Amino acid sequence: MVVVVALVAALYSPVKALYGAHRTNAVLAERLDAATASATQLQGEVDSLMTREGIEDEARRRGYVGEGETAVEVGGIEDSGSATTDESVTGDSSQAQGQDAQDPWYVSVLDFIFGYDPSTQGVG
């Protein structure tokens, strides 16, 4: 019995570090997947707008050009560097939810045992 307690006490710290590294990797991988999916969706929207038809449709939607008028000629596109609040460009905030809602019950138990808190990850 003493050997088992000594073994558990000796292995607790390395197992805790290994579990923390595994969970950190899982949390960061999920966030990377969400960011990649969001970037892919945004790139698709940008690609659709960067055609002549897309530019004309966006100009009509914003009221720069009337329905029967010829759209503006585009000689080049410049980026002002300012953020936009256009509804068609802003991403879905539901992807920002943590992994906690998707984890099985035993992961929460292991988090408690090893004192791991996924919200302490420095990514945000």
mmCIF file of C-alpha atoms in Angstrom:
data_model
loop_
_atom_site.group_PDB
_atom_site.id
_atom_site.type_symbol
_atom_site.label_atom_id
_atom_site.label_comp_id
_atom_site.label_asym_id
_atom_site.label_seq_id
_atom_site.Cartn_x
_atom_site.Cartn_y
_atom_site.Cartn_z
ATOM 1 C CA MET A 1 0.000 0.000 0.000
ATOM 2 C CA VAL A 2 2.833 2.359 0.858
ATOM 3 C CA VAL A 3 4.459 1.565 -2.491
ATOM 4 C CA VAL A 4 1.281 2.465 -4.364
ATOM 5 C CA VAL A 5 0.937 5.779 -2.507
ATOM 6 C CA ALA A 6 4.624 6.568 -3.121
ATOM 7 C CA LEU A 7 4.240 5.681 -6.812
ATOM 8 C CA VAL A 8 1.153 7.868 -7.205
ATOM 9 C CA ALA A 9 2.872 10.754 -5.389
ATOM 10 C CA ALA A 10 5.983 10.392 -7.564
ATOM 11 C CA LEU A 11 4.057 10.236 -10.848
ATOM 12 C CA TYR A 12 1.455 12.911 -10.106
ATOM 13 C CA SER A 13 3.602 15.883 -11.142
ATOM 14 C CA PRO A 14 4.783 14.472 -14.513
ATOM 15 C CA VAL A 15 1.301 13.186 -15.349
ATOM 16 C CA LYS A 16 -0.159 16.586 -14.428
ATOM 17 C CA ALA A 17 2.324 18.324 -16.742
ATOM 18 C CA LEU A 18 1.607 15.858 -19.556
ATOM 19 C CA TYR A 19 -2.150 16.258 -19.155
ATOM 20 C CA GLY A 20 -1.825 20.066 -19.120
ATOM 21 C CA ALA A 21 0.253 19.978 -22.311
ATOM 22 C CA HIS A 22 -2.262 17.664 -24.000
ATOM 23 C CA ARG A 23 -5.243 19.829 -23.023
ATOM 24 C CA THR A 24 -3.438 23.033 -24.045
ATOM 25 C CA ASN A 25 -2.697 21.502 -27.422
ATOM 26 C CA ALA A 26 -6.333 20.431 -27.826
ATOM 27 C CA VAL A 27 -7.692 23.880 -26.903
ATOM 28 C CA LEU A 28 -5.276 25.687 -29.215
ATOM 29 C CA ALA A 29 -5.948 23.243 -32.064
ATOM 30 C CA GLU A 30 -9.692 23.880 -31.748
ATOM 31 C CA ARG A 31 -9.152 27.629 -31.796
ATOM 32 C CA LEU A 32 -6.892 27.306 -34.835
ATOM 33 C CA ASP A 33 -9.549 25.257 -36.645
ATOM 34 C CA ALA A 34 -12.194 27.882 -35.848
ATOM 35 C CA ALA A 35 -9.927 30.704 -37.038
ATOM 36 C CA THR A 36 -9.071 28.804 -40.230
ATOM 37 C CA ALA A 37 -12.742 28.154 -40.977
ATOM 38 C CA SER A 38 -13.570 31.811 -40.376
ATOM 39 C CA ALA A 39 -10.704 32.946 -42.610
ATOM 40 C CA THR A 40 -11.792 30.564 -45.361
ATOM 41 C CA GLN A 41 -15.358 31.863 -45.205
ATOM 42 C CA LEU A 42 -14.163 35.463 -45.246
ATOM 43 C CA GLN A 43 -11.845 34.781 -48.184
ATOM 44 C CA GLY A 44 -14.779 33.292 -50.100
ATOM 45 C CA GLU A 45 -16.820 36.443 -49.462
ATOM 46 C CA VAL A 46 -13.923 38.650 -50.550
ATOM 47 C CA ASP A 47 -13.388 36.587 -53.712
ATOM 48 C CA SER A 48 -17.060 36.940 -54.640
ATOM 49 C CA LEU A 49 -16.919 40.698 -54.141
ATOM 50 C CA MET A 50 -13.714 41.153 -56.105
ATOM 51 C CA THR A 51 -15.352 40.490 -59.438
ATOM 52 C CA ARG A 52 -16.865 43.217 -61.603
ATOM 53 C CA GLU A 53 -20.366 41.903 -60.893
ATOM 54 C CA GLY A 54 -19.665 41.732 -57.184
ATOM 55 C CA ILE A 55 -18.405 45.296 -57.083
ATOM 56 C CA GLU A 56 -21.428 46.511 -59.043
ATOM 57 C CA ASP A 57 -23.842 44.646 -56.763
ATOM 58 C CA GLU A 58 -22.156 46.024 -53.648
ATOM 59 C CA ALA A 59 -22.234 49.578 -55.081
ATOM 60 C CA ARG A 60 -25.977 49.207 -55.760
ATOM 61 C CA ARG A 61 -26.592 47.704 -52.320
ATOM 62 C CA ARG A 62 -24.848 50.602 -50.595
ATOM 63 C CA GLY A 63 -26.693 53.167 -52.739
ATOM 64 C CA TYR A 64 -23.724 54.520 -54.664
ATOM 65 C CA VAL A 65 -25.265 53.508 -58.001
ATOM 66 C CA GLY A 66 -28.941 53.372 -58.937
ATOM 67 C CA GLU A 67 -30.584 50.242 -60.335
ATOM 68 C CA GLY A 68 -30.626 51.434 -63.945
ATOM 69 C CA GLU A 69 -27.273 53.223 -63.869
ATOM 70 C CA THR A 70 -23.941 51.925 -65.017
ATOM 71 C CA ALA A 71 -21.672 51.004 -62.161
ATOM 72 C CA VAL A 72 -18.498 52.908 -61.463
ATOM 73 C CA GLU A 73 -15.268 52.053 -63.220
ATOM 74 C CA VAL A 74 -12.736 50.469 -60.903
ATOM 75 C CA GLY A 75 -9.120 51.230 -61.707
ATOM 76 C CA GLY A 76 -7.693 49.665 -58.587
ATOM 77 C CA ILE A 77 -8.693 48.863 -55.060
ATOM 78 C CA GLU A 78 -7.018 50.563 -52.125
ATOM 79 C CA ASP A 79 -7.245 49.498 -48.532
ATOM 80 C CA SER A 80 -7.869 52.326 -46.095
ATOM 81 C CA GLY A 81 -6.697 50.118 -43.227
ATOM 82 C CA SER A 82 -9.795 50.798 -41.139
ATOM 83 C CA ALA A 83 -11.997 48.072 -39.792
ATOM 84 C CA THR A 84 -15.476 47.637 -41.193
ATOM 85 C CA THR A 85 -18.708 46.971 -39.378
ATOM 86 C CA ASP A 86 -20.609 45.845 -42.449
ATOM 87 C CA GLU A 87 -22.972 42.986 -41.626
ATOM 88 C CA SER A 88 -21.863 40.943 -44.612
ATOM 89 C CA VAL A 89 -18.250 40.935 -43.438
ATOM 90 C CA THR A 90 -18.464 40.443 -39.699
ATOM 91 C CA GLY A 91 -17.975 36.853 -38.597
ATOM 92 C CA ASP A 92 -20.192 34.598 -36.554
ATOM 93 C CA SER A 93 -19.487 35.043 -32.853
ATOM 94 C CA SER A 94 -20.742 31.539 -32.051
ATOM 95 C CA GLN A 95 -17.335 30.186 -33.066
ATOM 96 C CA ALA A 96 -15.775 32.057 -30.177
ATOM 97 C CA GLN A 97 -17.382 29.750 -27.634
ATOM 98 C CA GLY A 98 -15.040 27.652 -25.553
ATOM 99 C CA GLN A 99 -14.531 23.956 -25.779
ATOM 100 C CA ASP A 100 -16.164 23.373 -22.386
ATOM 101 C CA ALA A 101 -19.655 22.890 -23.865
ATOM 102 C CA GLN A 102 -18.388 20.061 -26.084
ATOM 103 C CA ASP A 103 -16.190 18.187 -23.581
ATOM 104 C CA PRO A 104 -17.394 14.903 -22.110
ATOM 105 C CA TRP A 105 -17.939 14.709 -18.357
ATOM 106 C CA TYR A 106 -14.724 12.861 -17.602
ATOM 107 C CA VAL A 107 -12.608 15.660 -19.071
ATOM 108 C CA SER A 108 -14.087 18.014 -16.480
ATOM 109 C CA VAL A 109 -13.233 15.503 -13.760
ATOM 110 C CA LEU A 110 -9.652 15.200 -15.028
ATOM 111 C CA ASP A 111 -9.399 18.983 -15.253
ATOM 112 C CA PHE A 112 -10.433 19.195 -11.617
ATOM 113 C CA ILE A 113 -8.023 16.470 -10.493
ATOM 114 C CA PHE A 114 -5.057 17.979 -12.295
ATOM 115 C CA GLY A 115 -6.088 21.601 -11.668
ATOM 116 C CA TYR A 116 -6.293 22.517 -15.346
ATOM 117 C CA ASP A 117 -8.299 25.542 -16.477
ATOM 118 C CA PRO A 118 -8.666 25.897 -20.287
ATOM 119 C CA SER A 119 -9.706 29.542 -19.948
ATOM 120 C CA THR A 120 -6.198 30.421 -18.762
ATOM 121 C CA GLN A 121 -4.800 29.869 -22.252
ATOM 122 C CA GLY A 122 -3.246 33.078 -23.522
ATOM 123 C CA VAL A 123 -5.110 32.991 -26.822
ATOM 124 C CA GLY A 124 -8.117 35.027 -27.266
#
